[in-house]
Amino acid sequence: MTSTTSLHDMGRNRKLRLLVAATGPRDTSWAQALVVRLSKNPQIEARAIVDDVVPRLTQTIIVMQNRGLALGAGDRADDIEFYRQQAFELVEWADLMVCVPLDADSIAKMLAGVTDTFLGEVLRGWDTQKSIVLVPGMSTHMWSNPMTKKHLNKLHRKWNWIRVVTPILWHYEGSPNPKRVPNWNGFNEVLGIIKNQADLLGLGRDVEVATGLGMADDAGVRVQCKLPPEIWTIILDYAGDWELSKALGMYTNLPMPTTWSSQPRDPNDPLKVYEHELEWTVLTCNSAAICKKISQSPPEFHDISALVIKLVIKFGLIDVLAYMEANRPDLFKAFDGTTLPTKASAYYPRADVLDYWKQSAWFRDRHVYDAEAVDGASRFGHVRVLDWWWRRSGLGMRYTESALEQASGNGHLLVLEWWRDAAAQDDKVVLRPGRSLLWATQHGQADVLRWWDASGIPAAHGDSVAKVASRWGQVEVLETWRRLKGDDKLVFDAEVLVPPTIFKHLSVLDWWRNFAHGELEGMEGRKQQVEFRTCNIEEALEDSIGDQSSVRRWWTQNGLNLGLRDEEWLKTRYAAALQRYISPRPGRMERVWQLKYSRGMEHSERLEKKAQESGLQAYIHRSGMNMKNNKSHSVLCTFIWVTGLGIDDT
């Protein structure tokens, strides 16, 4: 775990991975326009496969040429194998593929399973749980040919992961040098599909760590109570859920989220107007009204927005799901893949939606899910969802080390208890602690560390707890871990004081100093060796971000001579040797350097006397310096001045 890793970054920066393909030496322009249009979208990252590689495209994204894979004269087998490997990796990488366009020859080869090109290799190995948006590109004569109709019918009937949209058709005009004239009005349609997929992937990113409300098992419990609307407003405002407030018809002081708007984004586009009306209907009306609104959709409306998908899952609108499955399968396709199980498990915990997904005829024999569902439920503290996957789903639990790591980082003790109990009762549930101790340490979850220590479950990375706690300023974790492991078994190295110096965690530095002096509770004066090197501390001070004065002052007040060089600079030292002095007088720090360079040897005898009284001369001797040396004398002047011992009065 790097110093910049944060639990809140996990899963939040996931972008839609878009693979754009174009066949035909003169048909790259549409792919280029699409990539350029999407290049500034922070939710999308793209790569491309094209026949004709143009400079403008390569300046924007990673582009690979669609070369033939047949081994011809001059070709090497290693080169062909390289492209096959690249095709394999692209299939794993991509979330969505857009062919804009795919010519008639490539469509025919795709349906026949021919893999004589790089793009053909990708299409042949494509994961059918991921979608492909296909824009056919051919002449008007080819489009009207019966073979094209046969190919399209096969795609509609059997290849349901491929969505065919408005084709790019071309013809020739002019003489004696005819010019090819393409015609396509489906650019915005493709753009909308891609953006909707990106929004769908991002659903739940705004969900914060669940509170204990999501962890209690209240199945079968019905509470009969009435509260004044003013109390509900306070509750919902505290929860920060604007959508729930609107759905319940309660007044709220919360601002409207940026994903919502009071007016259609394009009042002149009938589809955008209807989409806007549908979103507000789903938010504010009952299931019957929502189904009626869906039945009134324009013939060209084939994609429900990510907002609608979110609300259907979040509010458990089972009747709406059933209506779309039975009457609007084109809209219901939006819930294909891992959408329902993942969103209903991790971000909007709804066991009833999971039940529908398991029992629906649409998903029969093709329940697609991955580790994100269970990992996310653990991260956000959804014990009932975890129980659904284990006891009621009838499906194997898929999860990674992230499940216990993120539960530990978020302090979900009930989730940890659930995993321990499930593993004790079911041999198929294998505990994977991973870096749980480090996640708990980084986020100051001292209770979680106590839980892991008491659980008896082997957990790795315990040797790094002290270092990670020092980096993130977690004093309570340091103290908890010391008490759990004992003073003599606390593991750390000579670099342990470097991170708190860089990040100015003075409370951590104080803790290590007290630990070295044996002054922490229960140590009874038993000192511990805490190593450091002056050179490392000076480098840490140079790397420190922002104002260094506070941490530099801490080291100076605790007796570190930052002016050492040569072998003394590299020598290993111990925190127990650091001397603590009283705080410097306010307003006098700016005169330290003036004193250092102006006093010379003028007050040598009085300085030595003052040093003996304060214990500073002992420090000078330990540093290997001679009081008769001008450098040693100036250093002593500096320390007397910094610690406020009254040099002006001597």
XYZ file of C-alpha atoms in Angstrom:
650
model
C 0.000 0.000 0.000
C 1.660 3.218 -1.128
C 1.667 6.395 0.860
C -0.776 7.978 -1.554
C -3.296 5.161 -1.516
C -6.617 5.992 0.066
C -9.588 3.776 0.754
C -11.909 6.440 -0.651
C -10.088 6.261 -3.980
C -10.837 2.584 -4.412
C -13.496 2.055 -7.011
C -14.209 5.761 -7.394
C -11.791 6.396 -10.256
C -13.010 3.528 -12.445
C -13.654 4.816 -15.942
C -15.587 3.294 -18.814
C -13.028 1.511 -20.986
C -14.098 2.119 -24.555
C -12.666 0.281 -27.559
C -13.349 2.068 -30.856
C -12.919 0.154 -34.131
C -13.159 1.277 -37.742
C -12.653 -0.717 -40.946
C -11.949 0.781 -44.331
C -9.005 3.016 -45.297
C -11.288 6.013 -45.827
C -13.661 5.448 -42.905
C -11.537 6.499 -39.929
C -13.000 9.998 -39.782
C -16.087 8.970 -37.795
C -14.007 7.073 -35.254
C -11.687 10.054 -34.970
C -14.596 12.452 -34.446
C -16.018 10.174 -31.755
C -12.707 9.867 -29.908
C -12.026 13.607 -30.035
C -15.524 14.332 -28.753
C -15.077 11.945 -25.813
C -11.440 12.752 -25.054
C -12.335 15.365 -22.420
C -14.906 13.200 -20.666
C -13.392 12.273 -17.263
C -15.549 9.135 -17.074
C -14.171 7.530 -20.236
C -10.807 6.219 -21.425
C -10.511 4.926 -24.979
C -8.329 2.886 -27.322
C -8.773 2.250 -31.021
C -8.257 -0.316 -33.781
C -8.348 1.162 -37.283
C -7.284 0.230 -40.787
C -5.881 3.683 -41.461
C -3.863 5.153 -38.577
C -3.994 8.953 -38.729
C -1.777 11.293 -36.643
C -4.687 13.168 -35.055
C -6.002 9.932 -33.581
C -2.646 8.768 -32.222
C -2.191 12.105 -30.461
C -5.367 11.502 -28.470
C -5.415 7.814 -27.506
C -3.557 4.510 -27.946
C -4.177 3.264 -31.501
C -3.362 -0.109 -33.067
C -3.508 -0.884 -36.767
C -5.887 -3.566 -37.966
C -3.328 -5.680 -39.774
C -3.737 -9.135 -41.263
C -2.709 -12.123 -39.163
C -1.971 -14.492 -42.038
C 1.740 -15.366 -42.079
C 3.002 -13.980 -45.381
C 6.379 -13.320 -46.921
C 8.570 -11.315 -44.580
C 6.274 -11.839 -41.583
C 7.595 -13.368 -38.378
C 5.610 -15.758 -36.235
C 6.548 -13.697 -33.167
C 4.899 -10.619 -34.677
C 1.665 -12.510 -35.315
C 1.729 -13.886 -31.770
C 2.237 -10.366 -30.408
C -0.960 -9.159 -32.084
C -2.895 -12.167 -30.815
C -1.694 -11.368 -27.308
C -2.753 -7.739 -27.750
C -6.201 -8.867 -28.915
C -6.551 -11.061 -25.824
C -5.605 -8.188 -23.510
C -7.959 -5.740 -25.238
C -10.906 -8.100 -24.747
C -10.124 -8.257 -21.024
C -9.570 -4.502 -20.790
C -12.620 -3.125 -22.603
C -16.090 -2.577 -21.119
C -17.728 -1.521 -24.373
C -16.818 -1.766 -28.047
C -18.060 0.602 -30.729
C -17.498 -0.318 -34.382
C -17.905 2.873 -36.346
C -18.114 1.610 -39.001
C -17.784 -2.136 -39.570
C -17.895 -2.876 -43.285
C -19.862 -5.665 -44.983
C -16.803 -7.899 -45.328
C -15.947 -7.634 -41.623
C -19.576 -8.302 -40.595
C -19.652 -11.462 -42.723
C -16.316 -12.652 -41.307
C -17.455 -11.935 -37.747
C -20.585 -14.067 -38.197
C -18.495 -16.845 -39.732
C -15.873 -16.708 -36.961
C -13.003 -15.797 -39.288
C -9.941 -14.390 -37.488
C -7.581 -13.383 -40.285
C -7.202 -9.808 -38.961
C -6.374 -8.195 -35.643
C -9.922 -6.850 -35.304
C -11.312 -10.262 -36.255
C -9.294 -11.792 -33.414
C -10.833 -9.294 -30.975
C -14.389 -9.902 -32.234
C -13.936 -13.690 -32.122
C -12.730 -13.566 -28.507
C -15.188 -10.923 -27.297
C -16.813 -11.509 -23.903
C -20.528 -11.799 -24.669
C -21.391 -10.304 -21.281
C -20.100 -6.988 -22.635
C -21.905 -4.963 -25.285
C -20.880 -4.065 -28.819
C -22.408 -1.098 -30.631
C -22.213 -1.829 -34.341
C -22.535 0.830 -37.030
C -22.682 -0.960 -40.402
C -20.785 0.841 -43.149
C -21.446 -0.034 -46.793
C -22.848 1.225 -50.066
C -26.572 1.739 -50.527
C -26.625 -1.255 -52.907
C -24.989 -3.533 -50.327
C -27.439 -2.346 -47.679
C -30.435 -3.316 -49.805
C -28.959 -6.733 -50.679
C -30.768 -9.771 -49.139
C -27.481 -10.996 -47.640
C -27.303 -7.888 -45.458
C -30.829 -8.519 -44.210
C -29.876 -12.126 -43.428
C -26.846 -11.014 -41.439
C -28.805 -8.394 -39.491
C -31.571 -10.875 -38.661
C -28.999 -13.274 -37.243
C -27.518 -10.508 -35.112
C -30.963 -9.560 -33.768
C -32.013 -13.139 -33.019
C -28.878 -14.777 -31.639
C -26.207 -12.170 -30.983
C -28.019 -10.124 -28.350
C -24.813 -8.543 -27.032
C -24.481 -6.642 -30.327
C -26.648 -3.592 -30.849
C -26.997 -2.493 -34.475
C -27.667 1.227 -34.884
C -28.142 3.609 -37.810
C -25.751 2.603 -40.651
C -23.269 4.735 -42.555
C -24.342 4.440 -46.207
C -22.520 5.845 -49.192
C -22.969 6.294 -52.914
C -21.071 7.966 -55.756
C -21.800 11.278 -57.403
C -20.280 13.292 -60.201
C -18.452 12.514 -63.393
C -16.004 11.932 -64.952
C -14.361 11.459 -61.506
C -17.095 10.149 -59.214
C -16.744 11.009 -55.539
C -17.953 8.845 -52.702
C -20.623 10.598 -50.635
C -21.295 9.120 -47.152
C -24.507 9.746 -45.271
C -24.945 9.209 -41.536
C -27.171 10.873 -38.962
C -26.535 8.471 -36.078
C -23.498 10.150 -34.498
C -25.420 11.627 -31.558
C -27.190 8.304 -31.013
C -23.864 6.489 -30.600
C -22.526 9.291 -28.433
C -25.573 9.045 -26.169
C -25.204 5.260 -25.797
C -21.573 5.616 -24.748
C -22.257 8.384 -22.237
C -25.172 6.441 -20.772
C -22.922 3.406 -20.282
C -20.353 5.609 -18.548
C -23.051 7.016 -16.257
C -24.298 3.506 -15.533
C -20.825 2.326 -14.586
C -20.521 5.307 -12.242
C -23.753 4.597 -10.357
C -23.058 4.391 -6.639
C -19.794 6.340 -6.758
C -21.437 9.060 -4.671
C -22.494 6.605 -1.964
C -20.626 7.156 1.274
C -19.767 4.546 3.858
C -22.916 3.082 5.332
C -23.826 3.708 8.932
C -25.114 1.139 11.378
C -28.612 1.573 9.937
C -27.640 -0.564 6.983
C -26.226 -3.290 9.189
C -29.097 -4.128 11.499
C -31.229 -7.134 10.603
C -34.772 -5.790 10.736
C -36.364 -8.377 8.478
C -40.009 -8.880 9.346
C -40.112 -5.932 11.733
C -42.726 -3.258 11.014
C -42.688 -0.042 12.976
C -45.897 1.937 13.388
C -45.145 5.549 14.191
C -45.859 9.012 12.879
C -43.541 11.974 12.957
C -44.224 15.601 12.070
C -42.983 16.625 8.592
C -40.490 18.994 10.206
C -38.798 16.059 11.948
C -38.660 14.105 8.679
C -37.036 17.105 7.004
C -34.359 17.206 9.702
C -33.761 13.445 9.395
C -33.556 13.418 5.605
C -31.372 16.517 5.512
C -29.021 14.822 7.954
C -28.981 11.727 5.742
C -28.096 13.965 2.797
C -30.476 12.151 0.440
C -32.227 14.663 -1.818
C -33.773 11.922 -3.967
C -35.351 10.175 -0.991
C -36.787 13.472 0.235
C -38.412 14.120 -3.142
C -39.676 10.547 -3.432
C -41.387 10.866 -0.041
C -42.775 14.296 -0.879
C -40.922 15.926 2.004
C -39.557 19.449 2.044
C -35.764 19.506 2.021
C -33.074 22.128 2.431
C -30.660 20.051 0.377
C -29.595 21.435 -3.017
C -30.594 19.595 -6.181
C -27.749 17.257 -7.273
C -25.964 18.151 -10.491
C -27.248 14.967 -12.138
C -30.788 16.369 -11.930
C -32.290 19.354 -13.731
C -35.630 21.092 -13.539
C -35.769 21.506 -17.331
C -34.893 19.167 -20.226
C -31.308 19.536 -21.373
C -32.511 20.013 -24.948
C -36.114 21.300 -25.061
C -36.136 20.940 -28.856
C -35.372 17.210 -28.799
C -38.543 15.129 -28.147
C -36.477 12.189 -26.876
C -34.642 14.369 -24.343
C -37.916 15.903 -23.215
C -39.476 12.467 -22.696
C -36.371 11.189 -20.900
C -36.542 14.165 -18.525
C -40.250 13.555 -17.843
C -39.640 9.848 -17.223
C -36.880 10.579 -14.694
C -39.138 12.860 -12.659
C -42.014 10.391 -12.916
C -39.844 7.609 -11.499
C -38.676 9.938 -8.727
C -42.058 11.240 -7.607
C -44.775 8.770 -8.692
C -45.884 5.231 -7.871
C -45.191 2.128 -9.960
C -48.491 2.296 -11.868
C -47.802 5.850 -13.034
C -44.254 4.913 -14.001
C -45.403 1.946 -16.092
C -47.983 4.144 -17.803
C -45.310 6.702 -18.640
C -43.090 3.988 -20.103
C -45.971 2.773 -22.267
C -46.223 6.285 -23.731
C -42.598 6.436 -24.875
C -41.817 7.587 -28.442
C -41.052 4.805 -30.960
C -37.431 5.978 -31.178
C -36.871 5.707 -27.409
C -34.703 2.633 -26.748
C -32.425 3.640 -23.855
C -33.391 4.476 -20.296
C -31.012 6.810 -18.517
C -28.667 5.871 -15.711
C -30.817 7.964 -13.342
C -33.875 5.810 -14.050
C -31.868 2.610 -13.575
C -30.518 3.963 -10.294
C -33.958 4.866 -8.901
C -35.540 1.562 -9.950
C -32.877 -0.316 -7.987
C -32.587 2.142 -5.099
C -36.337 2.202 -4.393
C -36.896 -1.481 -5.225
C -39.457 -0.876 -8.003
C -40.078 -4.552 -8.715
C -43.345 -3.915 -10.581
C -41.547 -1.574 -12.964
C -38.845 -4.164 -13.606
C -41.486 -6.805 -14.326
C -43.364 -4.452 -16.672
C -40.263 -3.639 -18.728
C -39.244 -7.295 -18.888
C -42.669 -8.288 -20.210
C -43.484 -5.310 -22.433
C -40.296 -3.402 -23.227
C -37.406 -5.863 -23.537
C -35.469 -3.248 -25.500
C -35.442 -1.048 -22.386
C -34.937 -3.943 -19.990
C -31.627 -4.765 -21.695
C -30.144 -1.907 -19.681
C -30.225 -4.231 -16.645
C -28.225 -6.943 -18.415
C -24.781 -8.046 -17.341
C -23.697 -7.294 -13.791
C -25.804 -4.153 -13.388
C -28.578 -5.528 -11.150
C -26.543 -7.786 -8.830
C -23.738 -5.262 -8.396
C -25.791 -2.125 -7.807
C -28.347 -3.923 -5.595
C -25.567 -5.454 -3.498
C -22.899 -2.806 -3.152
C -24.461 0.628 -3.530
C -28.240 0.408 -3.069
C -28.735 -2.683 -0.875
C -32.000 -4.329 -1.937
C -32.476 -8.014 -1.218
C -35.863 -7.847 -2.988
C -34.187 -6.706 -6.206
C -31.668 -9.520 -5.848
C -34.563 -11.974 -5.413
C -36.136 -10.649 -8.620
C -32.829 -10.989 -10.476
C -32.469 -14.593 -9.289
C -36.044 -15.616 -10.174
C -36.560 -13.650 -13.408
C -37.054 -15.648 -16.600
C -34.937 -13.086 -18.429
C -31.826 -14.005 -16.428
C -32.538 -17.736 -16.168
C -29.385 -19.800 -16.679
C -27.310 -16.664 -17.248
C -26.842 -15.026 -13.877
C -23.819 -12.860 -14.554
C -22.050 -11.369 -11.539
C -18.551 -10.733 -10.303
C -16.656 -10.043 -7.085
C -17.712 -6.390 -6.980
C -21.126 -7.354 -5.561
C -19.853 -9.058 -2.389
C -16.773 -6.854 -2.082
C -18.979 -3.766 -2.245
C -21.465 -5.150 0.282
C -18.573 -5.689 2.690
C -17.178 -2.239 2.049
C -20.452 -0.468 2.820
C -21.522 -2.682 5.717
C -24.500 -4.482 4.132
C -24.729 -7.608 6.289
C -28.177 -8.588 4.986
C -26.884 -8.560 1.419
C -23.942 -10.751 2.410
C -26.396 -13.127 4.044
C -28.484 -13.192 0.851
C -25.513 -14.241 -1.236
C -24.521 -16.940 1.232
C -27.876 -18.407 2.299
C -30.447 -17.543 -0.383
C -28.792 -17.005 -3.738
C -27.898 -20.607 -4.469
C -24.888 -19.210 -6.316
C -21.233 -19.375 -5.435
C -19.858 -16.375 -3.563
C -17.280 -14.475 -5.565
C -15.069 -12.091 -3.645
C -11.496 -10.929 -3.285
C -9.233 -9.769 -0.470
C -10.865 -6.373 -0.911
C -13.954 -7.605 0.991
C -12.200 -7.868 4.360
C -9.754 -5.061 3.595
C -12.430 -2.463 2.966
C -14.632 -3.677 5.813
C -11.614 -3.230 8.082
C -10.799 0.192 6.688
C -14.361 1.381 7.235
C -14.614 -0.076 10.733
C -17.472 -2.505 9.998
C -17.082 -4.891 12.929
C -20.430 -6.589 12.218
C -19.242 -7.418 8.707
C -16.029 -8.907 10.097
C -18.085 -10.930 12.577
C -20.282 -12.143 9.707
C -17.299 -13.342 7.687
C -15.795 -15.127 10.693
C -19.082 -16.897 11.510
C -19.763 -17.825 7.869
C -16.279 -19.292 7.482
C -16.755 -21.326 10.665
C -19.998 -22.837 9.316
C -19.142 -23.235 5.632
C -15.890 -24.636 4.282
C -16.526 -22.902 0.954
C -16.213 -19.500 2.611
C -12.480 -18.897 2.822
C -11.245 -15.852 4.710
C -8.859 -13.635 2.751
C -7.522 -10.966 5.130
C -5.108 -9.491 2.581
C -3.938 -6.087 3.852
C -6.801 -5.643 6.302
C -4.482 -4.597 9.124
C -2.991 -1.861 6.967
C -6.380 -0.519 5.831
C -7.549 -0.409 9.443
C -4.314 1.318 10.422
C -4.470 3.947 7.702
C -7.989 4.963 8.674
C -7.485 4.919 12.416
C -9.663 1.893 13.159
C -8.135 0.885 16.495
C -11.170 -1.253 17.397
C -10.680 -3.254 14.203
C -7.063 -3.967 15.148
C -8.256 -5.209 18.526
C -10.821 -7.399 16.735
C -8.229 -8.965 14.448
C -5.878 -9.585 17.375
C -8.625 -11.258 19.420
C -10.102 -13.237 16.502
C -7.184 -15.602 16.164
C -7.389 -15.328 12.368
C -3.909 -15.173 10.807
C -3.445 -11.780 9.171
C -0.346 -10.633 7.316
C 1.416 -7.254 7.281
C 1.434 -6.791 11.052
C 5.093 -5.766 10.800
C 4.078 -2.700 8.767
C 1.393 -1.380 11.124
C 3.704 0.985 13.014
C 5.153 2.420 9.800
C 1.740 2.951 8.160
C 0.306 4.476 11.340
C 3.246 6.892 11.480
C 2.713 7.886 7.849
C -0.997 8.660 8.361
C -0.691 10.302 11.767
C -2.622 7.632 13.673
C -1.384 7.975 17.262
C -4.260 5.958 18.742
C -3.419 3.079 16.419
C 0.243 3.214 17.446
C -0.685 3.082 21.121
C -3.249 0.315 20.570
C -0.801 -1.795 18.580
C 1.927 -1.295 21.207
C -0.366 -2.525 23.956
C -1.494 -5.499 21.879
C 2.008 -6.593 20.877
C 4.110 -5.402 23.801
C 6.905 -2.837 23.910
C 9.653 -5.267 22.939
C 7.722 -6.809 20.024
C 6.722 -3.622 18.243
C 8.287 -3.896 14.775
C 9.727 -0.806 13.072
C 12.892 0.284 11.293
C 15.245 3.251 11.069
C 12.902 4.957 8.579
C 9.918 5.116 10.938
C 10.449 8.803 11.802
C 10.810 9.888 8.169
C 7.110 9.808 7.059
C 5.781 11.759 10.076
C 8.524 14.315 9.440
C 7.580 14.689 5.770
C 3.872 14.996 6.552
C 4.371 17.026 9.744
C 2.627 14.632 12.147
C 4.034 16.179 15.321
C 1.807 14.076 17.573
C 3.349 10.947 16.058
C 6.866 12.286 16.613
C 5.927 13.035 20.230
C 4.644 9.471 20.615
C 7.868 7.945 19.293
C 9.946 10.198 21.543
C 7.905 9.147 24.576
C 8.172 5.514 23.492
C 11.946 5.833 23.220
C 12.124 7.409 26.704
C 9.812 4.781 28.209
C 7.281 7.419 29.206
C 4.129 5.856 27.743
C 1.538 4.280 30.015
C 2.760 1.006 31.474
C 6.364 1.353 30.265
C 7.656 2.492 33.689
C 10.769 4.099 32.265
C 11.901 1.139 30.120
C 13.541 2.859 27.164
C 13.391 1.525 23.614
C 15.811 2.055 20.757
C 14.231 4.110 17.978
C 16.855 4.640 15.290
C 17.182 7.506 12.838
C 19.871 9.218 10.774
C 20.362 12.954 10.581
C 20.773 12.745 6.806
C 17.377 11.045 6.447
C 15.681 13.626 8.653
C 17.185 16.508 6.684
C 16.014 14.932 3.420
C 12.557 14.441 4.938
C 12.439 18.096 5.949
C 13.362 19.095 2.401
C 10.595 16.844 1.040
C 8.047 18.185 3.512
C 5.052 19.796 1.847
C 4.140 23.350 2.768
C 5.437 25.230 5.796
C 8.264 23.244 7.401
C 8.768 25.529 10.379
C 6.689 23.511 12.862
C 8.359 20.168 12.231
C 11.811 21.741 11.901
C 11.218 23.500 15.222
C 10.195 20.158 16.773
C 13.467 18.512 15.801
C 15.484 21.528 16.920
C 13.705 21.710 20.266
C 14.382 18.027 20.767
C 18.110 18.469 20.358
C 18.847 17.386 16.783
C 21.782 19.231 15.227
C 20.789 19.689 11.587
C 24.179 21.220 10.783
C 26.149 17.966 11.019
C 28.033 16.678 8.001
C 30.425 13.896 6.953
C 30.360 10.752 9.104
C 28.294 12.399 11.845
C 25.604 13.198 9.281
C 25.305 9.516 8.316
C 25.644 8.111 11.821
C 22.745 6.126 13.293
C 21.203 7.877 16.296
C 18.514 7.003 18.800
C 15.401 8.912 19.784
C 16.115 8.223 23.465
C 19.091 10.603 23.173
C 16.880 13.488 22.101
C 16.603 16.122 24.844
C 13.352 17.955 25.436
C 13.570 21.663 26.140
C 11.070 24.342 26.966
C 9.296 26.074 24.113
C 11.076 29.005 22.425
C 10.053 32.485 23.338
C 7.484 33.902 20.925
C 8.920 36.283 18.366
C 12.574 35.291 18.825
C 13.001 32.559 16.203
C 13.791 35.104 13.495
C 16.936 36.191 15.416
C 18.506 32.740 15.669
C 20.715 33.050 12.598
C 21.667 36.628 13.442
C 22.910 35.407 16.823
C 24.728 32.468 15.301
C 26.866 34.595 13.034
C 27.387 37.658 15.245
C 28.300 36.360 18.702
C 31.542 34.593 17.789
C 33.594 33.690 20.871
C 32.735 36.868 22.770
C 30.655 35.242 25.509
C 32.348 31.848 25.611
C 32.675 31.492 29.387
C 29.151 32.674 30.112
C 27.767 30.394 27.397
C 29.561 27.393 28.852
C 28.132 28.175 32.272
C 24.640 28.530 30.839
C 25.114 25.257 28.943
C 26.088 23.444 32.119
C 23.005 24.756 33.889
C 20.680 23.671 31.089
C 22.280 20.382 30.100
C 23.127 21.663 26.639
C 26.850 21.105 27.019
C 26.203 17.384 27.470
C 24.501 17.415 24.122
C 27.474 19.218 22.565
C 29.843 16.564 23.924
C 27.630 13.727 22.681
C 27.727 15.321 19.243
C 31.520 15.112 19.265
C 32.073 18.892 19.075
C 34.541 21.039 20.979
C 33.297 24.175 22.774
C 36.492 26.002 21.780
C 35.594 25.458 18.133
C 33.754 28.427 16.617
C 31.237 26.149 14.890
C 30.413 24.370 18.145
C 30.150 27.700 19.897
C 27.694 29.080 17.324
C 25.606 25.900 17.485
C 25.407 26.230 21.261
C 24.366 29.867 20.905
C 21.648 28.769 18.547
C 20.270 26.152 20.925
C 20.315 28.484 23.898
C 18.483 31.117 21.894
C 15.931 28.702 20.408
C 15.064 27.206 23.776
C 14.574 30.626 25.307
C 17.222 30.304 28.028
C 17.925 34.044 28.154
C 21.209 34.517 26.314
C 20.627 38.262 26.170
C 20.759 38.354 29.974
C 24.060 36.485 30.366
